Short mmCIF file of C-alpha atoms in Angstrom, two decimals:
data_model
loop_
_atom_site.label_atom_id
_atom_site.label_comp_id
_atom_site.label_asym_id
_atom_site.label_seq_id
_atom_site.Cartn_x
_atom_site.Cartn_y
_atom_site.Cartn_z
CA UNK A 1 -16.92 -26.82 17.67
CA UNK A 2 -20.89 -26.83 17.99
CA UNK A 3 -23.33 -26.61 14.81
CA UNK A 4 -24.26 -22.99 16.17
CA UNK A 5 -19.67 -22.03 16.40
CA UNK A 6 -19.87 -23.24 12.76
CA UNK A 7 -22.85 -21.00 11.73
CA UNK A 8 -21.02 -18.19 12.64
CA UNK A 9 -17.70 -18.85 11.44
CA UNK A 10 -19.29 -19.78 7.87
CA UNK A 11 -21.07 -16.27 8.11
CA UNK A 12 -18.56 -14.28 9.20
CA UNK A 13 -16.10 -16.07 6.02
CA UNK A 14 -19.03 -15.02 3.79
CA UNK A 15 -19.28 -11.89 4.77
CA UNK A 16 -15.86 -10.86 4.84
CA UNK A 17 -15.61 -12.59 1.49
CA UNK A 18 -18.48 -10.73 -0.06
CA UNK A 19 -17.14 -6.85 1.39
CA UNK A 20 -13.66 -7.55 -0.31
CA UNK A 21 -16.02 -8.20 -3.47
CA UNK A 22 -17.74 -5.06 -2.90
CA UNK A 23 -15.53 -2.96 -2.41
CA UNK A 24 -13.15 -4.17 -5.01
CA UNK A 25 -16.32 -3.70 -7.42
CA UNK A 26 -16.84 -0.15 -6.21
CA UNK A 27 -13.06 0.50 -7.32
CA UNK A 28 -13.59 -1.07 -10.62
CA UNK A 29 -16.68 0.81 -11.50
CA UNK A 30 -14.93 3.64 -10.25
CA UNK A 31 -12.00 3.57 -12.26
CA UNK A 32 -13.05 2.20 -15.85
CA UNK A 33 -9.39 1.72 -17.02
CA UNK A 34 -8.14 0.18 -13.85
CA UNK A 35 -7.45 -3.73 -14.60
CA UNK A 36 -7.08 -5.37 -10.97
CA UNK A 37 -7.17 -9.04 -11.00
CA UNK A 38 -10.14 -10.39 -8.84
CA UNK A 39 -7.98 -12.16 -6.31
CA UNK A 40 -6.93 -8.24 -5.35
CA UNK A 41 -7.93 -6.83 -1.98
CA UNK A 42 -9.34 -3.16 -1.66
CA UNK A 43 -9.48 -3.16 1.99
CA UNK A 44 -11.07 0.71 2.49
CA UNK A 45 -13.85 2.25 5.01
CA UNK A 46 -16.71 2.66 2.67
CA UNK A 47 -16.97 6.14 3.16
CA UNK A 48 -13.00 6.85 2.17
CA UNK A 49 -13.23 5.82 -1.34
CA UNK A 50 -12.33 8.95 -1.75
CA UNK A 51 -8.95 8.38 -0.44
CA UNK A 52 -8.10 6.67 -3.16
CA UNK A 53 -7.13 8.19 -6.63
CA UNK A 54 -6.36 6.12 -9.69
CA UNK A 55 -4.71 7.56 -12.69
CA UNK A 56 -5.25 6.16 -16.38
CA UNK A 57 -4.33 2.27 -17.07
CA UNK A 58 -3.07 1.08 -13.73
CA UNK A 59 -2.50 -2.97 -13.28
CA UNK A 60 -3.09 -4.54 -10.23
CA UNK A 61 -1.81 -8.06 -9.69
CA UNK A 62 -3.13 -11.62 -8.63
CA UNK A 63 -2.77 -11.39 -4.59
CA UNK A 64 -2.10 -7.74 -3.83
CA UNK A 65 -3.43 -6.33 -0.84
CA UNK A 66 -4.35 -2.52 -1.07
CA UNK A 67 -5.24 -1.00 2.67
CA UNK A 68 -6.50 2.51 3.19
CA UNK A 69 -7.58 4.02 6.00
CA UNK A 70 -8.41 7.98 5.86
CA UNK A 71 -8.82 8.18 9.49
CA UNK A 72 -6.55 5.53 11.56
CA UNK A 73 -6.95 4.97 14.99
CA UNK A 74 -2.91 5.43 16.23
CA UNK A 75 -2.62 8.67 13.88
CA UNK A 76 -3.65 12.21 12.99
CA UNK A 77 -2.30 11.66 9.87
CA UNK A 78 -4.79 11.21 7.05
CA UNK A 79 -4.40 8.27 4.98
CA UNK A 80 -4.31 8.47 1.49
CA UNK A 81 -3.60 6.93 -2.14
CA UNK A 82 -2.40 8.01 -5.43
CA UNK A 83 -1.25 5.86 -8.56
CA UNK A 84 -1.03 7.81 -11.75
CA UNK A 85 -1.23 6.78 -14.99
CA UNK A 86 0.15 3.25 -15.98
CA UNK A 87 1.73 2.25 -12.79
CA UNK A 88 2.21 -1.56 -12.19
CA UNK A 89 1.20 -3.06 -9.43
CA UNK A 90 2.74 -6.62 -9.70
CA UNK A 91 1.55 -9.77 -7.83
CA UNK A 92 1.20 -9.81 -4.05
CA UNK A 93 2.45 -6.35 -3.53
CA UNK A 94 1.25 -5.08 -0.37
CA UNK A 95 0.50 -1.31 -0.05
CA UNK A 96 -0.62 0.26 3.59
CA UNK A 97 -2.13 3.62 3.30
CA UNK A 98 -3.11 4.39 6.93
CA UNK A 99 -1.58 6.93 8.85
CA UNK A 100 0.40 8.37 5.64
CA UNK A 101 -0.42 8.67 2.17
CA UNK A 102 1.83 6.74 -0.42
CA UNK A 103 1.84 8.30 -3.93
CA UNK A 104 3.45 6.31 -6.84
CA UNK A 105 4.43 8.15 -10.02
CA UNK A 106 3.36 7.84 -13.98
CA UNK A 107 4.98 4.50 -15.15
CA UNK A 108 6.14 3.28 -12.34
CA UNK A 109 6.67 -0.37 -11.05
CA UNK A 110 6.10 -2.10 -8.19
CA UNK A 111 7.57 -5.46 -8.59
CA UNK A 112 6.30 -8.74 -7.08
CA UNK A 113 6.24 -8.95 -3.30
CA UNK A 114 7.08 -5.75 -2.06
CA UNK A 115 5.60 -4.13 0.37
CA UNK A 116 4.92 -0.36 0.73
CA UNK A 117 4.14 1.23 4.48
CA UNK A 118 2.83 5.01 4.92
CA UNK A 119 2.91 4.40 8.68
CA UNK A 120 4.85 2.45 12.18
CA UNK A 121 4.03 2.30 15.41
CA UNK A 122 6.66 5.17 17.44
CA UNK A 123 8.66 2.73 20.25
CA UNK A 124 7.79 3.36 23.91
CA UNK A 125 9.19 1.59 26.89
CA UNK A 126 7.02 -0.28 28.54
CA UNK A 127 3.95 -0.05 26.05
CA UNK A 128 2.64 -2.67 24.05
CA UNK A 129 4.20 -2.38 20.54
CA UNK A 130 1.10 -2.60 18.76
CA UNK A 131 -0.48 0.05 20.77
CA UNK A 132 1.61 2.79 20.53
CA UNK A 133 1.03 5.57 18.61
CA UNK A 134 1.88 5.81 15.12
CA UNK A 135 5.01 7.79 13.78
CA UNK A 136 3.93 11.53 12.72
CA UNK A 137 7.06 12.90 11.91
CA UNK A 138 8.29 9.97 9.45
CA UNK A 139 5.59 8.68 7.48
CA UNK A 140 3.52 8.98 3.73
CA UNK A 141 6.16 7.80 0.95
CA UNK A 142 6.59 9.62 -2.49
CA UNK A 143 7.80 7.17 -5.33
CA UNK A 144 8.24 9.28 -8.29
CA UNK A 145 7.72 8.31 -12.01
CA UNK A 146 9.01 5.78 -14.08
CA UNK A 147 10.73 4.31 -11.01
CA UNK A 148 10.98 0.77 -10.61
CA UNK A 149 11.05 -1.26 -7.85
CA UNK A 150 12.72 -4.67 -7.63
CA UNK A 151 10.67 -7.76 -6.47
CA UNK A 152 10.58 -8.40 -2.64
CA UNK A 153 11.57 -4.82 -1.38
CA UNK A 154 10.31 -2.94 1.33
CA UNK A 155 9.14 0.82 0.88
CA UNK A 156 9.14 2.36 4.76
CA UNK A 157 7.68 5.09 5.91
CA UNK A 158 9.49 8.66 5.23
CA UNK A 159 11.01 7.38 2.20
CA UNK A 160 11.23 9.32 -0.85
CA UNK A 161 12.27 7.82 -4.70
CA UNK A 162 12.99 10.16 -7.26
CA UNK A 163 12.07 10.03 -10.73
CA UNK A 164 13.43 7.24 -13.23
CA UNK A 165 15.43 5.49 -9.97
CA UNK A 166 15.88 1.73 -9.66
CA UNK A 167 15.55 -0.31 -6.53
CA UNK A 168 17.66 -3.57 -6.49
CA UNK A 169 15.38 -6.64 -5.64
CA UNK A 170 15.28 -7.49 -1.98
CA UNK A 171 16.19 -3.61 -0.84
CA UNK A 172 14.64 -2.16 2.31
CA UNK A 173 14.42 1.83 1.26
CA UNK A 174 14.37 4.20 4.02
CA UNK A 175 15.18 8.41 3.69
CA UNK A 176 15.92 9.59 0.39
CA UNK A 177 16.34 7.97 -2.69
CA UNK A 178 17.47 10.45 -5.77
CA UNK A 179 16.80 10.73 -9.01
CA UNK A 180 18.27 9.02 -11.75
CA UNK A 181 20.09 6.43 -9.53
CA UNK A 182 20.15 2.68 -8.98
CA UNK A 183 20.15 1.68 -5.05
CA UNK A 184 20.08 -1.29 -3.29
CA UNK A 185 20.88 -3.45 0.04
CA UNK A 186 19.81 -3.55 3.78
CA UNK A 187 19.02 -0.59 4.05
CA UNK A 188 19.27 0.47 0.67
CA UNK A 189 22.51 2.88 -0.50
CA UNK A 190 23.56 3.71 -3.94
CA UNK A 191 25.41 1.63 -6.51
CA UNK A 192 25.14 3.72 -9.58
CA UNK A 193 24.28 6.57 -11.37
CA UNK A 194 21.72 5.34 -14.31
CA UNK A 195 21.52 8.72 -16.08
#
């Protein structure tokens, strides 16, 4: 690599490194109660912080990568997040609001690891994968309140949790979830009734 390839690859580290601070600043200010560690990634057009709407107390982990994109490129489908009051957001959870919008209840928990997608890519023969359009009849996810979800599972798009469920650790959740009920597997079904 020359001196002038190395420049630009310092610059463009700095840079990217100094938006992420920005914009994870912006949130903070924002949201006075919000306590997101400062390893956390707001990833967000500038103009969409609007998009994003933080309740009361909500904890965001060491590592946890927040996307959110109002307007995506492969959707109609505005992109949008809500966490109410006191949700959990534990360590390297990673939450994609594009294409969908992915609301997560009062008192809810997202354990470590999991990841939570509003939005996928329709499948097309012949077509590139990642340029197909996105999904507009199965996306957003609704995770109601006082829900918890176990460490490492995955949240797709469509599905819906109702209100004081439990999601076993390692669960891929797809459809509907009710409430009041522990689930878990690949894909997730039920095991018990909780209340």
């Amino acid at each position: 690599m020359n001196v002038g390839g190395l420049v630009r690859t310092i610059s463009d580290h700095a840079r990217r490194r100094a938006t992420r601070w920005i914009l994870g600043l912006r949130i903070r200010l924002r949201h006075p109660t919000l306590s997101s560690d400062p390893t956390a990634i707001w990833d967000y057009g500038y103009s969409d912080i609007d998009a994003i709407e933080l309740g009361e107390r909500v904890w965001v982990g060491a590592f946890t990568e927040v996307i959110v994109q109002r307007h995506a490129k492969y959707s109609r489908v505005e992109g949008r997040l809500r966490l109410a009051d006191g949700v959990v957001i534990s360590t390297g959870v990673n939450l994609r609001a594009a294409g969908g919008a992915i609301q997560v209840g009062a008192g809810s928990v997202l354990s470590q690891h999991c990841v939570v997608v509003a939005a996928n890519h329709r499948l097309e023969p012949g077509v590139a994968r990642i340029h197909t359009p996105w999904d507009e009849t199965r996306c957003g996810v609704e995770i109601g309140t006082n829900v918890w979800v176990g460490a490492q599972c995955v949240v797709l798009p469509g599905a819906r949790i109702g209100d004081n469920a439990v999601i076993a650790a390692g669960s891929v959740v797809r459809g509907e979830v009710p409430a009041g009920e522990l689930w878990g597997g690949v894909p997730a079904s039920y095991i018990k009734t909780i209340e």
